[in-house]
Coordinates of N, CA and C and ligand atoms in Angstrom, one line a residue:
X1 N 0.9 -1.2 0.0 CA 0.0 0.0 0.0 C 0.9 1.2 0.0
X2 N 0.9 1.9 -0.8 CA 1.6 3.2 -1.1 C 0.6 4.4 -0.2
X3 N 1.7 5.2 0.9 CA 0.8 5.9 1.9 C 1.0 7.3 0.7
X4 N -0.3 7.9 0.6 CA -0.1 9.3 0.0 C 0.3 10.7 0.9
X5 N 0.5 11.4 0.1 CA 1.4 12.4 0.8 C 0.1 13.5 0.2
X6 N -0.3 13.9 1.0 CA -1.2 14.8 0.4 C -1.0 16.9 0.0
X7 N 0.7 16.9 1.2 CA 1.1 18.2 0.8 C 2.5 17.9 1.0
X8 N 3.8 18.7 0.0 CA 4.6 18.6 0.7 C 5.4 20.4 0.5
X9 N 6.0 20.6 1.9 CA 6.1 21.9 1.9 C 7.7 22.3 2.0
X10 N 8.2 22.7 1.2 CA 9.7 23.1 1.6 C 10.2 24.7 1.9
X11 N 10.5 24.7 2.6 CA 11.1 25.4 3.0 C 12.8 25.6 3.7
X12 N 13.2 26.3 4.4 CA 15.5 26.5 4.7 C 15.0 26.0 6.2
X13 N 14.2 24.8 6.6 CA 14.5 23.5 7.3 C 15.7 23.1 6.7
X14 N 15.9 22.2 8.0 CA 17.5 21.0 8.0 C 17.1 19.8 7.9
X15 N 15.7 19.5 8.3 CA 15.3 18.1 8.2 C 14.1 17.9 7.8
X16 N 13.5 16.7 7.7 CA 12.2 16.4 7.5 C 11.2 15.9 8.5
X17 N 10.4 16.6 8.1 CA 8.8 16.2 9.4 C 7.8 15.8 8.6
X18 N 7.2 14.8 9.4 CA 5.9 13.9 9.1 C 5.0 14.5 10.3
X19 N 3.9 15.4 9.7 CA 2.5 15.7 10.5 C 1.7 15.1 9.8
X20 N 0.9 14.7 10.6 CA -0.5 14.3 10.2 C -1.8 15.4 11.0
X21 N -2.0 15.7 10.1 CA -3.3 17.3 10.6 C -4.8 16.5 11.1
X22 N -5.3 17.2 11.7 CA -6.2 17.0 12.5 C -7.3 16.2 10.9
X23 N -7.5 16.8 9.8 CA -8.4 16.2 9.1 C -7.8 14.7 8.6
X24 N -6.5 14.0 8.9 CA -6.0 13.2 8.5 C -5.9 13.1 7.4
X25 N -4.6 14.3 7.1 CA -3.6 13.6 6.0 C -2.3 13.7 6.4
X26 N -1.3 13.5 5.5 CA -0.2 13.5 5.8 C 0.3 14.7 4.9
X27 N 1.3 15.3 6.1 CA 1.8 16.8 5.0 C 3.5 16.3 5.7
X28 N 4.3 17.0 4.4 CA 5.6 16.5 4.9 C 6.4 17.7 4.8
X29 N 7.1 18.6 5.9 CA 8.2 19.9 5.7 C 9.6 19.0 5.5
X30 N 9.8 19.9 4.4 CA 11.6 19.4 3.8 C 12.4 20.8 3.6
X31 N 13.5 20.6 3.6 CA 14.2 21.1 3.1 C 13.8 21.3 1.7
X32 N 14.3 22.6 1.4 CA 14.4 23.1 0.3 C 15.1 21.6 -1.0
X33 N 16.3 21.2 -0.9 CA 16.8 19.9 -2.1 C 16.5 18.7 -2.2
X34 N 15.7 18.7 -0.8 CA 14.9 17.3 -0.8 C 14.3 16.4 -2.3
X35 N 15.1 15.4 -1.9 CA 14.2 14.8 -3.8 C 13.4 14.4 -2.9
X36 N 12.2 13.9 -4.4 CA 11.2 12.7 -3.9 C 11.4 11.9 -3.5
X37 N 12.3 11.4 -4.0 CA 12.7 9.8 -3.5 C 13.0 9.7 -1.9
X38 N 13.9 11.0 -1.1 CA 14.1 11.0 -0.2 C 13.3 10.9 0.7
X39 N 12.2 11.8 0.4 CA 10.9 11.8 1.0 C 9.9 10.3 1.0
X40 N 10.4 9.9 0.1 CA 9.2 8.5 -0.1 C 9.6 7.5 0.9
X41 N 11.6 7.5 0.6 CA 12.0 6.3 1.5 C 11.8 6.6 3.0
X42 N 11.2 7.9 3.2 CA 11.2 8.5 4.9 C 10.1 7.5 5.2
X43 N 9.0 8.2 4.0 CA 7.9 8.0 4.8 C 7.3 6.3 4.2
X44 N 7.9 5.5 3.8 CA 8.0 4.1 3.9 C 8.7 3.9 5.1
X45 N 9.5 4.6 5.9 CA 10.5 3.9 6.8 C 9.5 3.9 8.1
X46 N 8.8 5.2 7.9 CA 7.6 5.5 9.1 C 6.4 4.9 8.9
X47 N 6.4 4.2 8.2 CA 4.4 3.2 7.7 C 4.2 3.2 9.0
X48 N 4.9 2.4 10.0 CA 3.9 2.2 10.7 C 3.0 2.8 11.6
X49 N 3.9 3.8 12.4 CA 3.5 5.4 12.8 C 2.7 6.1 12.1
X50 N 2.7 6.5 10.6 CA 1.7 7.0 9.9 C 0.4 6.1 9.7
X51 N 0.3 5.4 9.5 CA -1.1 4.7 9.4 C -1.4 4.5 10.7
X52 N -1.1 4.1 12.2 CA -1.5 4.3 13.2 C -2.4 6.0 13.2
X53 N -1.4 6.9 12.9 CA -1.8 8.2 13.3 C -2.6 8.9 13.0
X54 N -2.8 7.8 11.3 CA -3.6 8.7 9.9 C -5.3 7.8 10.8
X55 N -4.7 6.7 11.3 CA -6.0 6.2 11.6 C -6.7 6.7 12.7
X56 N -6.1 7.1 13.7 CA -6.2 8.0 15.4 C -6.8 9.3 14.9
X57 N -6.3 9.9 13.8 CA -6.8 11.0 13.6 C -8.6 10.7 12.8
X58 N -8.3 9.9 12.3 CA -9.8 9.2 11.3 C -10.6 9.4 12.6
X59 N -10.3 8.6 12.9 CA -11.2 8.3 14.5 C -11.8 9.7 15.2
X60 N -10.7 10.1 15.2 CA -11.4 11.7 16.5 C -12.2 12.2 15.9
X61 N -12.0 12.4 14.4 CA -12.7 13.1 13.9 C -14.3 12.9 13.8
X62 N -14.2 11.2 13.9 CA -15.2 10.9 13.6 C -16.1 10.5 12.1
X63 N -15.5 10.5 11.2 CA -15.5 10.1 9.8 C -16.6 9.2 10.8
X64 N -15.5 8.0 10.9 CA -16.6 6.2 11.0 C -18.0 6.4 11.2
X65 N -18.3 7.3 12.5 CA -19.8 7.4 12.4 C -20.8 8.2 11.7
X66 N -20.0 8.9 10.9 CA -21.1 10.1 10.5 C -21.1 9.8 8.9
X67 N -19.9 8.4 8.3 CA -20.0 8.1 6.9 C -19.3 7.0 7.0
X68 N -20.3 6.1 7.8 CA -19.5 4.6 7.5 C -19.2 4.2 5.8
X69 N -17.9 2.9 6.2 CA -17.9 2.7 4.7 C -17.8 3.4 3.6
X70 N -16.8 4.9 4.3 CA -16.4 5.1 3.3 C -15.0 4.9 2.3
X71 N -15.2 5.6 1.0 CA -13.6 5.6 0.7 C -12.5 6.1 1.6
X72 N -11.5 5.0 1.7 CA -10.5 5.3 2.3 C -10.6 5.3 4.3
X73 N -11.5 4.6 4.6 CA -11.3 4.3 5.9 C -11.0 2.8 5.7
X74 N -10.3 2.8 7.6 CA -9.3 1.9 7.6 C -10.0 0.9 8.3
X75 N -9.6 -0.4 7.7 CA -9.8 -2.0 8.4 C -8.9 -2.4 8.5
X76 N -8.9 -3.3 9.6 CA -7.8 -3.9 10.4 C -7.6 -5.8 9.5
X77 N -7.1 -5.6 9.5 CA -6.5 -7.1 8.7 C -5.6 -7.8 8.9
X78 N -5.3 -8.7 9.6 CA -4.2 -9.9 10.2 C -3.0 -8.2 10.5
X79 N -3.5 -7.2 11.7 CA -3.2 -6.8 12.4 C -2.6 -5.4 11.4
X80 N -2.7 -5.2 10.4 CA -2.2 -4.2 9.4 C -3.5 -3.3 9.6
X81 N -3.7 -2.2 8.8 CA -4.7 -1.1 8.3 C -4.6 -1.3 6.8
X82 N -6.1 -1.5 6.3 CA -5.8 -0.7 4.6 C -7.4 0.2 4.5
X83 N -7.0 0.4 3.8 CA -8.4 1.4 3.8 C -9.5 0.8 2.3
X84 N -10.2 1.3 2.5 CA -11.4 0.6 1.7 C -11.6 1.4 0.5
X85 N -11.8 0.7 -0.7 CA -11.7 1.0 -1.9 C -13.5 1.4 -2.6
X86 N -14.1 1.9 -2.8 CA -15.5 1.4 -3.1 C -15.2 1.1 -4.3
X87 N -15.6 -0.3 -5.2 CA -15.5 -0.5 -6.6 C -16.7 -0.8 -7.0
X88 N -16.8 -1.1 -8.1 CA -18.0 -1.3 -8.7 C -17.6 -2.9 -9.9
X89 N -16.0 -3.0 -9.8 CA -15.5 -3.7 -10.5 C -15.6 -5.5 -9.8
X90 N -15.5 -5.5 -8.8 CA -15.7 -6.8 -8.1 C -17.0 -7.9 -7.6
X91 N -17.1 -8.3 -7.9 CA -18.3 -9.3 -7.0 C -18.5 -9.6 -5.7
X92 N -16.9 -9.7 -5.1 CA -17.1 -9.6 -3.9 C -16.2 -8.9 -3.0
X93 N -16.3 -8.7 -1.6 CA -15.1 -8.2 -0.9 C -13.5 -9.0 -1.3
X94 N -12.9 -8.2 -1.2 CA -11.1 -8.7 -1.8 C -10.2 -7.8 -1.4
X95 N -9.3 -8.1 -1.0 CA -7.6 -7.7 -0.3 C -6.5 -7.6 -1.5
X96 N -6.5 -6.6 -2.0 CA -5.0 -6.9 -2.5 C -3.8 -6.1 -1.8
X97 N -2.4 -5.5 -2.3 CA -1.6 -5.7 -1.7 C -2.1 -4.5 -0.8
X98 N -2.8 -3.3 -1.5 CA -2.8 -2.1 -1.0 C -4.4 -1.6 -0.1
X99 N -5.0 -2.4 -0.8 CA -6.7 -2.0 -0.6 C -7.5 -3.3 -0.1
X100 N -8.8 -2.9 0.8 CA -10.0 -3.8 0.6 C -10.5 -3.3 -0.2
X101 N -10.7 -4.3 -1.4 CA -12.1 -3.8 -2.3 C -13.4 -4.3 -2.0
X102 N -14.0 -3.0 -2.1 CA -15.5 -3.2 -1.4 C -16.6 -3.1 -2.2
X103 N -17.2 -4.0 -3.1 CA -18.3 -3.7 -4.5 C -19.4 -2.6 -3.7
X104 N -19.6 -2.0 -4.3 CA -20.6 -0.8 -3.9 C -21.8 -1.5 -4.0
X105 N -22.3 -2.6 -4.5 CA -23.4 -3.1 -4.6 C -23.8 -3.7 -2.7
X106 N -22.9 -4.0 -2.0 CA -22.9 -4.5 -0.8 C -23.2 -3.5 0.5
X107 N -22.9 -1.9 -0.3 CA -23.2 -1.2 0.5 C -24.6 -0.9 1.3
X108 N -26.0 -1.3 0.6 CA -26.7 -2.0 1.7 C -27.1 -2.5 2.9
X109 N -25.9 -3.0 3.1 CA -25.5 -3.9 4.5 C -24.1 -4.4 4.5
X110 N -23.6 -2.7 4.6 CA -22.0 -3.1 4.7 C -21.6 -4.0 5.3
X111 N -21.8 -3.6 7.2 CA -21.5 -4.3 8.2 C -21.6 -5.9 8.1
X112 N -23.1 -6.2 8.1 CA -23.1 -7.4 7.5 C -21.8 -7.8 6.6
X113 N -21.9 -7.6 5.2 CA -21.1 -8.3 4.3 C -19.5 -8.0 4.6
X114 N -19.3 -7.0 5.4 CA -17.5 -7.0 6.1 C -17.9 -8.0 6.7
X115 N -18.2 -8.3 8.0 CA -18.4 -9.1 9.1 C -18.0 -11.0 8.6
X116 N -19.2 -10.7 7.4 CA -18.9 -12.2 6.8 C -17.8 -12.0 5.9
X117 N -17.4 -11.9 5.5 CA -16.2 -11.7 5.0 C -14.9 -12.0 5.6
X118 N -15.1 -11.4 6.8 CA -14.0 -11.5 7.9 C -14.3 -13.0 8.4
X119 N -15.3 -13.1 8.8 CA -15.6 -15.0 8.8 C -14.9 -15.8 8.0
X120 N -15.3 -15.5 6.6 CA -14.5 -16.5 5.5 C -13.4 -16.2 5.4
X121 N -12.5 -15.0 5.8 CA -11.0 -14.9 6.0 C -10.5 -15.3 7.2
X122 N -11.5 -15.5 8.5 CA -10.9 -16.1 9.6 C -11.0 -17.7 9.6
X123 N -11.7 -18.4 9.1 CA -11.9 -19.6 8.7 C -10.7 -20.3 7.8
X124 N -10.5 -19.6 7.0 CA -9.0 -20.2 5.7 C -8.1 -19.7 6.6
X125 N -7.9 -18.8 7.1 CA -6.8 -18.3 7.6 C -6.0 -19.9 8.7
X126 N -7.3 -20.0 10.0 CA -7.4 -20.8 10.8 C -7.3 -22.1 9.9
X127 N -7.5 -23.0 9.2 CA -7.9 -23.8 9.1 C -6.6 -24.4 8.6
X128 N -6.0 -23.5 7.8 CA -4.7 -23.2 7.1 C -3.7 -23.6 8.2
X129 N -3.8 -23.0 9.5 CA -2.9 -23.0 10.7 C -3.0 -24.0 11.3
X130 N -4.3 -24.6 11.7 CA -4.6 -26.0 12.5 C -3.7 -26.9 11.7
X131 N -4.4 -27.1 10.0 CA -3.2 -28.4 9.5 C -2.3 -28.1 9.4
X132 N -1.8 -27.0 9.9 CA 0.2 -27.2 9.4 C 0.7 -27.7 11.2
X133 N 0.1 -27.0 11.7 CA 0.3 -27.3 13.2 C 0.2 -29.3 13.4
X134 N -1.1 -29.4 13.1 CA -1.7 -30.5 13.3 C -0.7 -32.0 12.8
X135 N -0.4 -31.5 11.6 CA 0.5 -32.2 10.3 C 2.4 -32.5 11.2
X136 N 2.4 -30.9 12.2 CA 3.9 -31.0 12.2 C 3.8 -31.5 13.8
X137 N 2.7 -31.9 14.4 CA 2.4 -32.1 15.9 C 1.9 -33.3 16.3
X138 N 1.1 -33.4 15.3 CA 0.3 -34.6 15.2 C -1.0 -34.5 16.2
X139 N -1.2 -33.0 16.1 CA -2.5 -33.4 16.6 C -3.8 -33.8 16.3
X140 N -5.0 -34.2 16.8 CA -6.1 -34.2 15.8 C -7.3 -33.6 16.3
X141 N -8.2 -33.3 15.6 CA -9.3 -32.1 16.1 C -10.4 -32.9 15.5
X142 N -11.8 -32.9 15.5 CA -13.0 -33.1 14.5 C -13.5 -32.2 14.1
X143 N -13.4 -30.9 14.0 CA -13.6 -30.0 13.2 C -13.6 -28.6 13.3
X144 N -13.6 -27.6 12.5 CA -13.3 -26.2 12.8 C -14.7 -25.2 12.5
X145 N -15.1 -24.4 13.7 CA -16.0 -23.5 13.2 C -15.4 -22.0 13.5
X146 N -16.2 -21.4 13.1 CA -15.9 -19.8 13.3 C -17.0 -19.0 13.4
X147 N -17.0 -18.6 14.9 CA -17.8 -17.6 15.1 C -17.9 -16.0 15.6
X148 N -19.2 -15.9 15.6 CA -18.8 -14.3 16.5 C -18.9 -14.3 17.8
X149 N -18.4 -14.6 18.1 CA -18.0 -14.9 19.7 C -17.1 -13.5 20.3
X150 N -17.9 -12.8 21.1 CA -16.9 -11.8 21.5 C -16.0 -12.2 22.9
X151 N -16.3 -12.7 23.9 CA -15.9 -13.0 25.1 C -14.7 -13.5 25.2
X152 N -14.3 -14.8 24.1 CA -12.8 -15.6 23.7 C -12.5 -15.6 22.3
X153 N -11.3 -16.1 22.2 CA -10.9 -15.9 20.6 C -11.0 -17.4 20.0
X154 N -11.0 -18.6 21.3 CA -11.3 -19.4 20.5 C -11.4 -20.9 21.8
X155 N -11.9 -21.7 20.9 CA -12.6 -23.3 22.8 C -12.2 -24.4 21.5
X156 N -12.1 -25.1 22.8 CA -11.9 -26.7 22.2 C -12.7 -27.4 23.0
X157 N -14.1 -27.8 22.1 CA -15.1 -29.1 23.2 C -14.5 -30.5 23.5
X158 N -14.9 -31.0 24.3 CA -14.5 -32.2 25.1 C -14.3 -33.4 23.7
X159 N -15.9 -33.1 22.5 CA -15.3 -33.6 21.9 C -14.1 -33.3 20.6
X160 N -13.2 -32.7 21.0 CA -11.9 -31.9 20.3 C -12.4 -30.8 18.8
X161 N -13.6 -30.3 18.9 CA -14.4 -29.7 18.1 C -13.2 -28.1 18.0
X162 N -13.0 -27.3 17.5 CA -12.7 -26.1 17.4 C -12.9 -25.2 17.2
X163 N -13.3 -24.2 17.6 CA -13.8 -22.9 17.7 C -13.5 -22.0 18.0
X164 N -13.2 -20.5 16.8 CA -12.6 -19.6 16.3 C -13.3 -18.6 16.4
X165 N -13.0 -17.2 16.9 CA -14.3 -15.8 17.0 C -13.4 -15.6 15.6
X166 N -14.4 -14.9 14.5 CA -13.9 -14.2 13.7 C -12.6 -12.9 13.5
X167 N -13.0 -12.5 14.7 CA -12.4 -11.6 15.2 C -11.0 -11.7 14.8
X168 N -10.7 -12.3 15.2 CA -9.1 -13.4 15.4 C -8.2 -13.1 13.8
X169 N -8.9 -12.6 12.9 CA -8.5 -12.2 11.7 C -8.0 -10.6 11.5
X170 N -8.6 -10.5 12.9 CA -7.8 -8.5 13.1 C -6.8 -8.7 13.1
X171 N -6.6 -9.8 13.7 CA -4.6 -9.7 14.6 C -3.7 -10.1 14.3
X172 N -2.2 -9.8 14.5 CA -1.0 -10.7 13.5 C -1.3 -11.7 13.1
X173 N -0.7 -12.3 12.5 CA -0.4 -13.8 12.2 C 0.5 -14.7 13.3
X174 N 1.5 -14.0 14.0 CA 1.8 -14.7 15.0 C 1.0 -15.0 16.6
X175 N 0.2 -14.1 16.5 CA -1.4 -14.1 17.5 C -2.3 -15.0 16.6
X176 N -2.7 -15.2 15.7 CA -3.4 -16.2 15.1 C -2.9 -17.8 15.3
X177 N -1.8 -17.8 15.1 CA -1.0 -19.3 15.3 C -0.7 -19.1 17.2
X178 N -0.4 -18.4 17.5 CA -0.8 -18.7 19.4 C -2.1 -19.5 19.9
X179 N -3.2 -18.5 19.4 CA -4.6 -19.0 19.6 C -4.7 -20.4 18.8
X180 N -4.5 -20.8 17.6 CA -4.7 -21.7 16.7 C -3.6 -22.8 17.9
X181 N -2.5 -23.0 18.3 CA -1.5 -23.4 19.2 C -2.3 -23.9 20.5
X182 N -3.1 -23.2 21.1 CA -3.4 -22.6 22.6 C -4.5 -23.8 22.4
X183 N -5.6 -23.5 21.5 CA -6.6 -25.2 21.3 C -6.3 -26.5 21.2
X184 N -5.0 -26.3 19.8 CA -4.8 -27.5 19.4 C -4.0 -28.0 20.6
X185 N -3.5 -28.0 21.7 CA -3.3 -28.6 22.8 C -4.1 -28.4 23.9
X186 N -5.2 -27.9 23.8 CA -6.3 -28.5 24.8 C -7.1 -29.7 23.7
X187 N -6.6 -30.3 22.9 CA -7.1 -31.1 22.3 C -6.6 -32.7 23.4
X188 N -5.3 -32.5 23.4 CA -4.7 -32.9 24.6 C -4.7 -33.1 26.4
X189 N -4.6 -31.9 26.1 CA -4.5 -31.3 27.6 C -5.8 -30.6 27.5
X190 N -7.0 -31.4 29.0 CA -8.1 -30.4 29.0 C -8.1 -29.0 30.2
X191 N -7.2 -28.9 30.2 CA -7.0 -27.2 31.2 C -5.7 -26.5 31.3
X192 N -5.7 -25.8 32.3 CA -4.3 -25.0 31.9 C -3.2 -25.6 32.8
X193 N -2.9 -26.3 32.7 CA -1.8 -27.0 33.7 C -0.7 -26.7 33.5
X194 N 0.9 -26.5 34.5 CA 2.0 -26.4 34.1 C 2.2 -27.6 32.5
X195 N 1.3 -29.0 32.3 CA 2.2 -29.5 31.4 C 1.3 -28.7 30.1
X196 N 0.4 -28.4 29.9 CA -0.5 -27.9 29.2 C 0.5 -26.6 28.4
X197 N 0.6 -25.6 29.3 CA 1.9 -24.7 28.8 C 3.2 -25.0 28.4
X198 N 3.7 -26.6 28.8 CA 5.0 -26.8 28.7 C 4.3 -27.1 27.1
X199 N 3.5 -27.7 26.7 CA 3.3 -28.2 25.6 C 3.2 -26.9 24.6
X200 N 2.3 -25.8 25.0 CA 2.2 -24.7 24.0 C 3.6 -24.4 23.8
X201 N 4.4 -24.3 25.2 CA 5.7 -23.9 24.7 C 7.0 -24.2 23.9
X202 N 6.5 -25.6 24.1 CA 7.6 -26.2 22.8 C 7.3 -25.8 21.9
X203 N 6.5 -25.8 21.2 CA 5.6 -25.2 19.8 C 5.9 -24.1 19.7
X204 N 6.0 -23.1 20.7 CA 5.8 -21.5 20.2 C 6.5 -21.1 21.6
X205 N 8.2 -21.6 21.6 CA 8.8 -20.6 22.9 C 8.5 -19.5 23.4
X206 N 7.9 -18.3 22.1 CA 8.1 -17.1 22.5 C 6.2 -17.0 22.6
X207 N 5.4 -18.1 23.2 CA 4.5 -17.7 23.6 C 3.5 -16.4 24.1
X208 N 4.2 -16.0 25.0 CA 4.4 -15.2 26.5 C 3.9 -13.7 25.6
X209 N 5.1 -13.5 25.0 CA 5.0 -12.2 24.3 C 3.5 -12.1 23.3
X210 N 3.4 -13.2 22.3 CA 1.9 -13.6 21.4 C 0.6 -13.2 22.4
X211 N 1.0 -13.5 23.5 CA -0.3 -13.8 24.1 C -0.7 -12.2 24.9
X212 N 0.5 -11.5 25.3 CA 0.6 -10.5 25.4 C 0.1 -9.4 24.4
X213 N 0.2 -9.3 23.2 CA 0.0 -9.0 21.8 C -1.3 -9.3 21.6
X214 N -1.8 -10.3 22.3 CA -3.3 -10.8 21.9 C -4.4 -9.8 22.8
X215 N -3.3 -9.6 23.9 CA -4.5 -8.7 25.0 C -4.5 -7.2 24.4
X216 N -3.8 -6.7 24.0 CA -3.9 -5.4 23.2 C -5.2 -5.5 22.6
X217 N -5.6 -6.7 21.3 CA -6.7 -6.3 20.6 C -7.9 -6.8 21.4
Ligands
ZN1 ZN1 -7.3 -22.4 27.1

């Protein structure tokens, strides 16, 4: 996703500054010989600061509630931001490197059709993780669902069934494979026992920190 630069201002500065203005954009003061290029590799070096701030600023303003769904607000995606594209060109919702595309025909019932969407992305995503885990662990499960479950991110029934809040597709990929981790060894292990964590831990030493990561979102 290429972040746009909406002003850039030079002036007999020494360095370069990245503001982000209260209506959320990004304006950049340079130096007078500043190339572009200079500028571009800045503000690639800062992605992740600006799209945090581009999106803090979205927020206060209040965009979300007063024009949901529109162009260019941000969704959260295996823990990234991209902003939403309205197309007319797609059939259905779609990720590419830079955008959600979002067919205008769905606008209707945005929420709805994000929501499931995020289902069918937390579903592959998950299911993707169980067998590679499963394959390199040997564990086994009877099956995976995915819901909207707000309370946990994800349960394993007695009969080794698994269950996934959609949710779980906001957040890294290394928080996905924690959670995905964290079941497939209550497939095993039915509670949190010292051996229960020794088992997550072999799998995923740096646990501790993922799970830490998880309590943010
Ligand atoms: Zn548990």
């Amino acid at each position: 996703m290429k972040i746009s630069i909406s002003r850039i201002l030079r002036s007999h500065r020494r360095t370069i500054a990245l503001v982000i203005t209260r209506d959320a954009r990004l304006v950049v003061r340079a130096p007078l010989q500043t190339t572009m290029a200079e500028i571009e590799t800045l503000v690639e070096r800062k992605r992740n600061w600006i799209t945090t701030k581009l999106a803090q600023a979205q927020q206060r303003q209040g965009l979300h509630r007063m024009n949901p769904f529109s162009d260019g607000e941000l969704f959260r995606y295996k823990g990234q931001q991209y902003p939403l594209t309205i197309t007319t060109n797609e059939r259905s919702i779609r990720l590419n490197d830079h955008h959600i595309l979002f067919p205008e025909r769905l606008l209707a019932n945005p929420e709805r059709a994000m929501i499931y969407w995020y289902a069918h992305e937390a579903l592959r995503a998950v299911t993707e993780r169980v067998q590679y885990y499963s394959e390199t662990h040997g564990f086994r499960h009877t099956g995976i669902t995915v819901t909207g479950a707000r309370t946990r991110w994800g349960s394993c029934s007695q009969a080794n069934r698994l269950c996934f809040s959609w949710r779980l597709i906001l957040t890294p990929e290394p928080v996905i494979d924690y959670v995905v981790v964290h079941e497939l060894c209550h497939t095993v292990e039915k509670n949190h026992s010292a051996r229960f964590w020794n088992r997550v831990g072999a799998i995923l030493p740096d646990y501790k920190e993922r799970k830490a990561l998880l309590k943010e979102y």
